Amino acid sequence: MKKLISSILLLCAYFSVFAQNIHLTGTVKDSIGTGFEMANIIALNAESKALESYCVTNHKGNYKLSLKINTSYNIKVSYLGCTPAEFNLSTKEADLTKNVTLFEENSLLNQVDVTYKMPVSVRGDTIVYDTDSFTTGTEKKLKDVLVALPGVELNDDGQIEVEGKKVQKVMVEGKDFFDGDSKIATENIPADAVDKVEVLRNYNEISQMRGLTNDNDNIAMNIKLKKGKKNFWFGELTAGAGPDEKFLAHPKLFYYSPEFSLNLITDMNNIGEVPFTRRDFMNFTGGFKNFNRNGGSSFSTGANSLGISTAQNNKAKDVDTKFAALNFSFSPNKALDLSGFGIYSYTGTKMETQSSTTYKLNGNQSQVEEAIKQNDQDVNLGLVKFSSVYKPNANFQFDYDVMLKKSDDEEEESVTSIVNNSTDVIIQNKKQKPTTVNQNTNIYYTLNDKNIFAFEAQHLYEDEDPFYNAIRNEFAFVDLFPVNQTQSLYNINQEKNILTNKVDAKLDYYYITGDKSNIQFTLGTTQNHQNFDSKIFQILDSGSELDMVGNQYKNDVTYNVSDLFMAFHYKLQAGIFTFNPGLSLHQYQTKNKQLGSTVKDDLTSVLPDMYINVQLKKSENLRFNYKITRSFTDVSKFAQSYVLNNYNSVYSGNRDLESSLNHNLSLNFFSFNMFNFTHMFANITYTKRIDALKSDVIPEGINQIKTSINSNLEDESLSGNLRYQRTFKHFKFSTKANLSWSKTNNLINSLPSASESLNQNYSGSLSTNFKKAPNLELGYAYSVSNYDRGETSTSYYTKRPYLKLDAVILKELILTADYDFYSYTNKENTIENEYDFLEAQLIYQKKDSKWEFGLKGKNLLDTRSLNQSSDTDYAFSSSTYYVQPRYFLFTVKYNL
């Protein structure tokens, strides 16, 4: 009933606002009557001088403004390269029409003055947001500003997305801000420092390369600071404390000038707010590009081979974190730019999960495991990067980057496994200290207007040393391993070391055949060398070690893959179409040496690709991509001796594996329509894998012995997503839909076994954006996960209505609150769980005061767990995951 009343009140407010408005429509034309697309129109209240309405003309030059009745306005019209026009009008109760003609002008000074006040302006591939036009004064971080901007979103990992794609680079005043990650920016840049947000689509930081390659998937964001934030130090000092010894310390400091910038961010807390997760660490690119992304080859080097557990929804039973990050940029002269960053993060996490997992066995049989897992982990993460750009003139640029990633991870996991009323307790210990060093060198040289050269090289060094230990009463694989069965406990240990050296290099030559066409020739190579060593041993009650003797228990593998390739691409723009077909020729060679012999494989492959862009309007396009790629797995899949994956899974590789072939198709539609304030993005992707690697499993109840083979059974996946957003003055409606379907064919006891998964996620919300009234966002999300393993199948459903409140009380109090309600069920109705989360914060700050006082509460309803589902090729599971109880925190912040 409360939700219904809230919805009715929102609708009443909506109609009451629009009932008192009229529309001013018309066309903006040039001197010969052709409509201007993307002309800017703003309406200033003649009395208050405040901006009350704005719009951008559509592809026909039409505009539409929503204006209050019985009000006088000054209307200003502008278009790049033309003399601005303006006129006055007074509204009554009837709609008005006014056409405008603009004339060409050499001076752009007036244009700059007018467009500066536009809430949103589109300049080529750049969208500029004036943040004051969208914020309400309650925003504290950059992320609060971004979610208010049309067409900009934050995903569940805190990363910025535009057009459904992640923003790859965030800059502040044109300087890189922790290059390769946008979450650090959204969580730490103060909202009151942001003046404008520039979204740079089709971004290429190499000026010589712009227009030569397809950069549609490259999106960057530049933050423009307000006056008083440049050439001055600014920042925040935040501290907090609460019951149960809860604490928070979060100082941060910023400095920006044209020649030098410095950012220092620190954070210590035990309230579950993790500024830098292990997932962030694994996905952190540091700005390193995907080498030769259209080259047709994919080489895996392996990652996270230990399987450290990750927190769900950034929540856990107990979390303690420490974080420090430093970012700098320095320009000693106009030709040289130096930049870099360092990040350190410690997270101590305690997790508890109860799960029910259904394993597929032979035929129609299945086995269910009920498990309780308790994890205690300490994760230390470190990153250091240094970058340099030397550009003495417009025709030459030299780049060098180096990044070090290092972690020290340790986890103890207690598992209580219940199968057929039989209980087994397993203690798993995992340790690893992996090191990664990535280096990148690029040279770009423009010989003349017709000839451009680009050389790119990368070197990757990885050293992984995962250690695994399992202690249990019963060992599931006593028939497979020569263990001593007379011991009080089975104490099984495994040491592994994976060493990777990978070199990529290519030379591109671009010949400019015309204003709208070019030819690209490429010569390149990838050389990947990996060593894999492992051994398994048992620690006896006496403390001595019992090595597993035999070739099947120790790995010593050397794996090399070589790719010599040449490629040709032709790019042509014809009207609204851009065509970019290509072809690459590869000579592959793989070798794996183990067990005293070498297996070698040579392969020649021709891989085509095609890109087509249809520019329907200046801010609306349709893009098609098709490419065939060849994928090579990493050394661990070739290692034939046994490897322990976890307490119920053993893996043995296959030295005769070959590469797989992938057909990839995608179709994307994007529309940014400021005429009717509509933003839409749609994408559909299809992948078909031929000769793909398949798992062949020998199941023994919940225990599995796995290997990999190449199979002519084809795997397929299809995914699509749709995002639609429309703004009606103070109201914004958003909806999203994501669907992903996959069909994989694996083997059980060498017999084919098909698995299908279909995941659907839908959401919709209605939000307000008032300057002097409380703002609400009311939304609903619905997700379905269907898992089909032949005769074993199920579905899980999650319904989530949510509400967000953002209000200013008595001009000095800010109240924010987030409420989420979850209903989690399965198809059989054997699971019916409901739970909800409520977070709220009250902030007090006097006008123009540097001091701020706050009271925040998390999990105010004291919910103790949440539910999730997941699947693999041979199993699906539903889990209950426990989280921190309710807590309160009193905070004090001083703005520097």
Coordinates of C-alpha atoms in Angstrom, one line a residue, residues 92-297:
K92 CA 0.4 32.6 -22.0
E93 CA -1.6 29.5 -22.0
A94 CA -1.1 28.5 -25.6
D95 CA 1.8 26.8 -27.4
L96 CA 4.1 29.0 -29.5
T97 CA 6.1 28.7 -32.7
K98 CA 9.2 30.6 -33.6
N99 CA 11.6 29.8 -36.5
V100 CA 15.2 31.1 -36.3
T101 CA 17.8 31.8 -39.0
L102 CA 21.5 31.8 -38.2
F103 CA 24.2 33.3 -40.4
E104 CA 27.9 32.3 -40.8
E105 CA 30.3 34.2 -38.6
N106 CA 34.1 34.1 -38.5
S107 CA 34.5 35.0 -34.8
L108 CA 33.3 32.4 -32.3
L109 CA 33.6 34.5 -29.2
N110 CA 29.9 34.9 -28.7
Q111 CA 29.3 31.3 -29.5
V112 CA 31.6 30.2 -26.7
D113 CA 29.8 32.5 -24.2
V114 CA 26.4 31.0 -25.1
T115 CA 27.3 27.3 -25.3
Y116 CA 29.1 27.5 -22.0
K117 CA 25.8 27.7 -20.2
M118 CA 24.3 24.7 -22.0
P119 CA 23.5 21.9 -19.6
V120 CA 24.5 19.4 -22.4
S121 CA 26.3 20.2 -25.6
V122 CA 27.5 17.8 -28.3
R123 CA 30.7 18.8 -30.2
G124 CA 31.6 16.1 -32.6
D125 CA 32.4 13.0 -30.6
T126 CA 32.5 14.9 -27.3
I127 CA 29.5 15.3 -25.0
V128 CA 29.9 18.1 -22.4
Y129 CA 27.8 18.2 -19.3
D130 CA 27.5 21.3 -17.1
T131 CA 27.2 19.5 -13.8
D132 CA 25.5 22.4 -11.9
S133 CA 22.5 21.9 -14.3
F134 CA 21.9 18.4 -13.0
T135 CA 23.1 18.4 -9.4
T136 CA 20.9 19.3 -6.4
G137 CA 23.6 20.1 -3.8
T138 CA 23.4 16.8 -1.9
E139 CA 26.2 15.2 -4.0
K140 CA 29.4 14.3 -2.2
K141 CA 31.4 12.2 -4.6
L142 CA 31.9 12.2 -8.4
K143 CA 29.7 9.1 -8.6
D144 CA 26.7 11.1 -7.2
V145 CA 27.2 13.6 -10.0
L146 CA 27.6 11.0 -12.8
V147 CA 24.4 9.1 -12.0
A148 CA 22.5 12.4 -12.5
L149 CA 23.8 12.9 -16.0
P150 CA 21.8 11.7 -19.0
G151 CA 23.3 8.6 -20.7
V152 CA 25.9 8.0 -17.9
E153 CA 25.7 5.0 -15.6
L154 CA 27.6 3.1 -12.9
N155 CA 27.7 -0.7 -13.1
D156 CA 27.6 -3.1 -10.1
D157 CA 31.4 -2.9 -9.9
G158 CA 31.4 0.9 -9.6
Q159 CA 32.9 1.4 -13.1
I160 CA 31.5 4.2 -15.3
E161 CA 29.6 3.1 -18.4
V162 CA 28.5 5.1 -21.5
E163 CA 26.7 3.5 -24.4
G164 CA 26.8 0.3 -22.4
K165 CA 30.6 0.3 -22.6
K166 CA 33.1 0.8 -19.8
V167 CA 34.9 4.1 -19.7
Q168 CA 38.6 3.1 -20.2
K169 CA 40.3 6.3 -19.1
V170 CA 39.4 9.0 -16.6
M171 CA 41.3 12.3 -16.7
V172 CA 41.1 15.4 -14.6
E173 CA 42.0 18.6 -16.5
G174 CA 43.4 16.4 -19.2
K175 CA 45.7 14.5 -16.8
D176 CA 45.4 10.7 -16.3
F177 CA 43.7 9.8 -13.0
F178 CA 44.8 6.3 -12.0
D179 CA 44.8 5.2 -15.7
G180 CA 43.0 1.9 -16.3
D181 CA 40.3 2.2 -13.6
S182 CA 37.3 4.5 -13.2
K183 CA 36.1 3.3 -9.8
I184 CA 38.8 5.1 -7.9
A185 CA 37.7 8.4 -9.5
T186 CA 34.0 7.9 -8.8
E187 CA 34.6 7.1 -5.2
N188 CA 37.2 9.8 -4.4
I189 CA 36.9 13.0 -6.5
P190 CA 34.8 15.5 -4.5
A191 CA 31.6 16.5 -6.1
D192 CA 31.9 20.2 -5.3
A193 CA 35.2 20.3 -7.3
V194 CA 33.5 19.2 -10.6
D195 CA 32.5 21.9 -13.1
K196 CA 32.1 20.0 -16.3
V197 CA 32.2 16.3 -17.4
E198 CA 33.4 15.6 -20.9
V199 CA 32.6 12.2 -22.4
L200 CA 35.0 11.5 -25.2
R201 CA 33.6 9.0 -27.6
N202 CA 35.7 7.2 -30.3
Y203 CA 38.7 8.2 -28.2
N204 CA 42.3 7.9 -29.4
E205 CA 45.0 9.6 -27.4
I206 CA 47.3 9.4 -30.4
S207 CA 46.4 12.4 -32.5
Q208 CA 48.1 11.0 -35.6
M209 CA 46.0 7.9 -35.5
R210 CA 42.6 9.5 -35.2
G211 CA 40.3 8.5 -38.0
L212 CA 42.6 5.8 -39.3
T213 CA 41.3 3.0 -37.0
N214 CA 37.9 2.1 -35.5
D215 CA 37.8 3.5 -32.0
N216 CA 34.0 3.1 -31.4
D217 CA 34.6 1.0 -28.3
N218 CA 37.0 3.5 -26.8
I219 CA 35.4 5.9 -24.4
A220 CA 37.3 8.3 -22.1
M221 CA 36.1 10.9 -19.6
N222 CA 37.7 14.2 -18.7
I223 CA 36.7 16.1 -15.5
K224 CA 36.9 19.9 -15.6
L225 CA 37.5 21.5 -12.2
K226 CA 35.8 24.6 -10.9
K227 CA 37.5 27.9 -10.4
G228 CA 39.5 27.9 -7.2
K229 CA 40.4 24.2 -7.6
K230 CA 43.2 24.9 -10.1
N231 CA 46.7 25.8 -8.9
F232 CA 45.5 25.2 -5.3
W233 CA 45.6 22.3 -2.9
F234 CA 42.2 20.9 -2.1
G235 CA 40.8 17.8 -0.4
E236 CA 39.0 16.3 2.5
L237 CA 39.9 14.9 5.9
T238 CA 37.2 12.4 7.1
A239 CA 37.1 10.4 10.3
G240 CA 34.4 8.3 11.9
A241 CA 33.7 6.1 14.9
G242 CA 30.8 4.0 16.2
P243 CA 29.7 1.2 18.5
D244 CA 31.5 -2.2 18.4
E245 CA 34.8 -0.4 17.7
K246 CA 33.7 0.6 14.2
F247 CA 36.0 3.3 12.7
L248 CA 36.7 5.2 9.5
A249 CA 39.6 7.4 8.4
H250 CA 39.6 8.8 4.9
P251 CA 42.0 11.7 4.1
K252 CA 42.5 12.7 0.5
L253 CA 44.5 15.6 -1.1
F254 CA 44.5 16.9 -4.7
Y255 CA 46.6 19.5 -6.6
Y256 CA 46.3 20.5 -10.3
S257 CA 48.2 22.9 -12.4
P258 CA 49.0 22.8 -16.2
E259 CA 52.5 21.4 -15.5
F260 CA 52.0 19.2 -12.4
S261 CA 49.2 17.3 -10.6
L262 CA 49.3 15.1 -7.5
N263 CA 46.5 13.0 -5.9
L264 CA 46.9 11.3 -2.5
I265 CA 44.1 9.0 -1.3
T266 CA 44.0 7.0 1.9
D267 CA 41.3 4.9 3.5
M268 CA 41.1 2.8 6.6
N269 CA 37.9 1.3 7.9
N270 CA 36.2 -1.9 9.3
I271 CA 32.7 -1.1 8.2
G272 CA 32.8 -3.1 5.0
E273 CA 33.5 -0.2 2.6
V274 CA 36.3 -1.7 0.5
P275 CA 37.9 0.9 -1.8
F276 CA 39.9 -1.6 -3.9
T277 CA 38.8 -5.2 -4.1
R278 CA 40.6 -8.2 -5.5
R279 CA 38.3 -8.1 -8.5
D280 CA 39.4 -4.5 -9.1
F281 CA 43.0 -5.6 -8.9
M282 CA 42.5 -8.4 -11.4
N283 CA 40.7 -6.2 -13.9
F284 CA 43.0 -3.2 -13.5
T285 CA 44.6 -2.7 -16.9
G286 CA 46.7 0.4 -16.0
G287 CA 45.8 1.8 -19.4
F288 CA 47.5 -1.0 -21.3
K289 CA 45.8 -1.7 -24.6
N290 CA 44.5 -5.0 -25.9
F291 CA 47.4 -5.7 -28.3
N292 CA 46.3 -6.2 -31.9
R293 CA 42.6 -6.6 -30.9
N294 CA 41.6 -7.0 -34.6
G295 CA 44.5 -9.3 -35.4
G296 CA 42.5 -12.5 -35.1
S297 CA 44.5 -14.3 -32.4

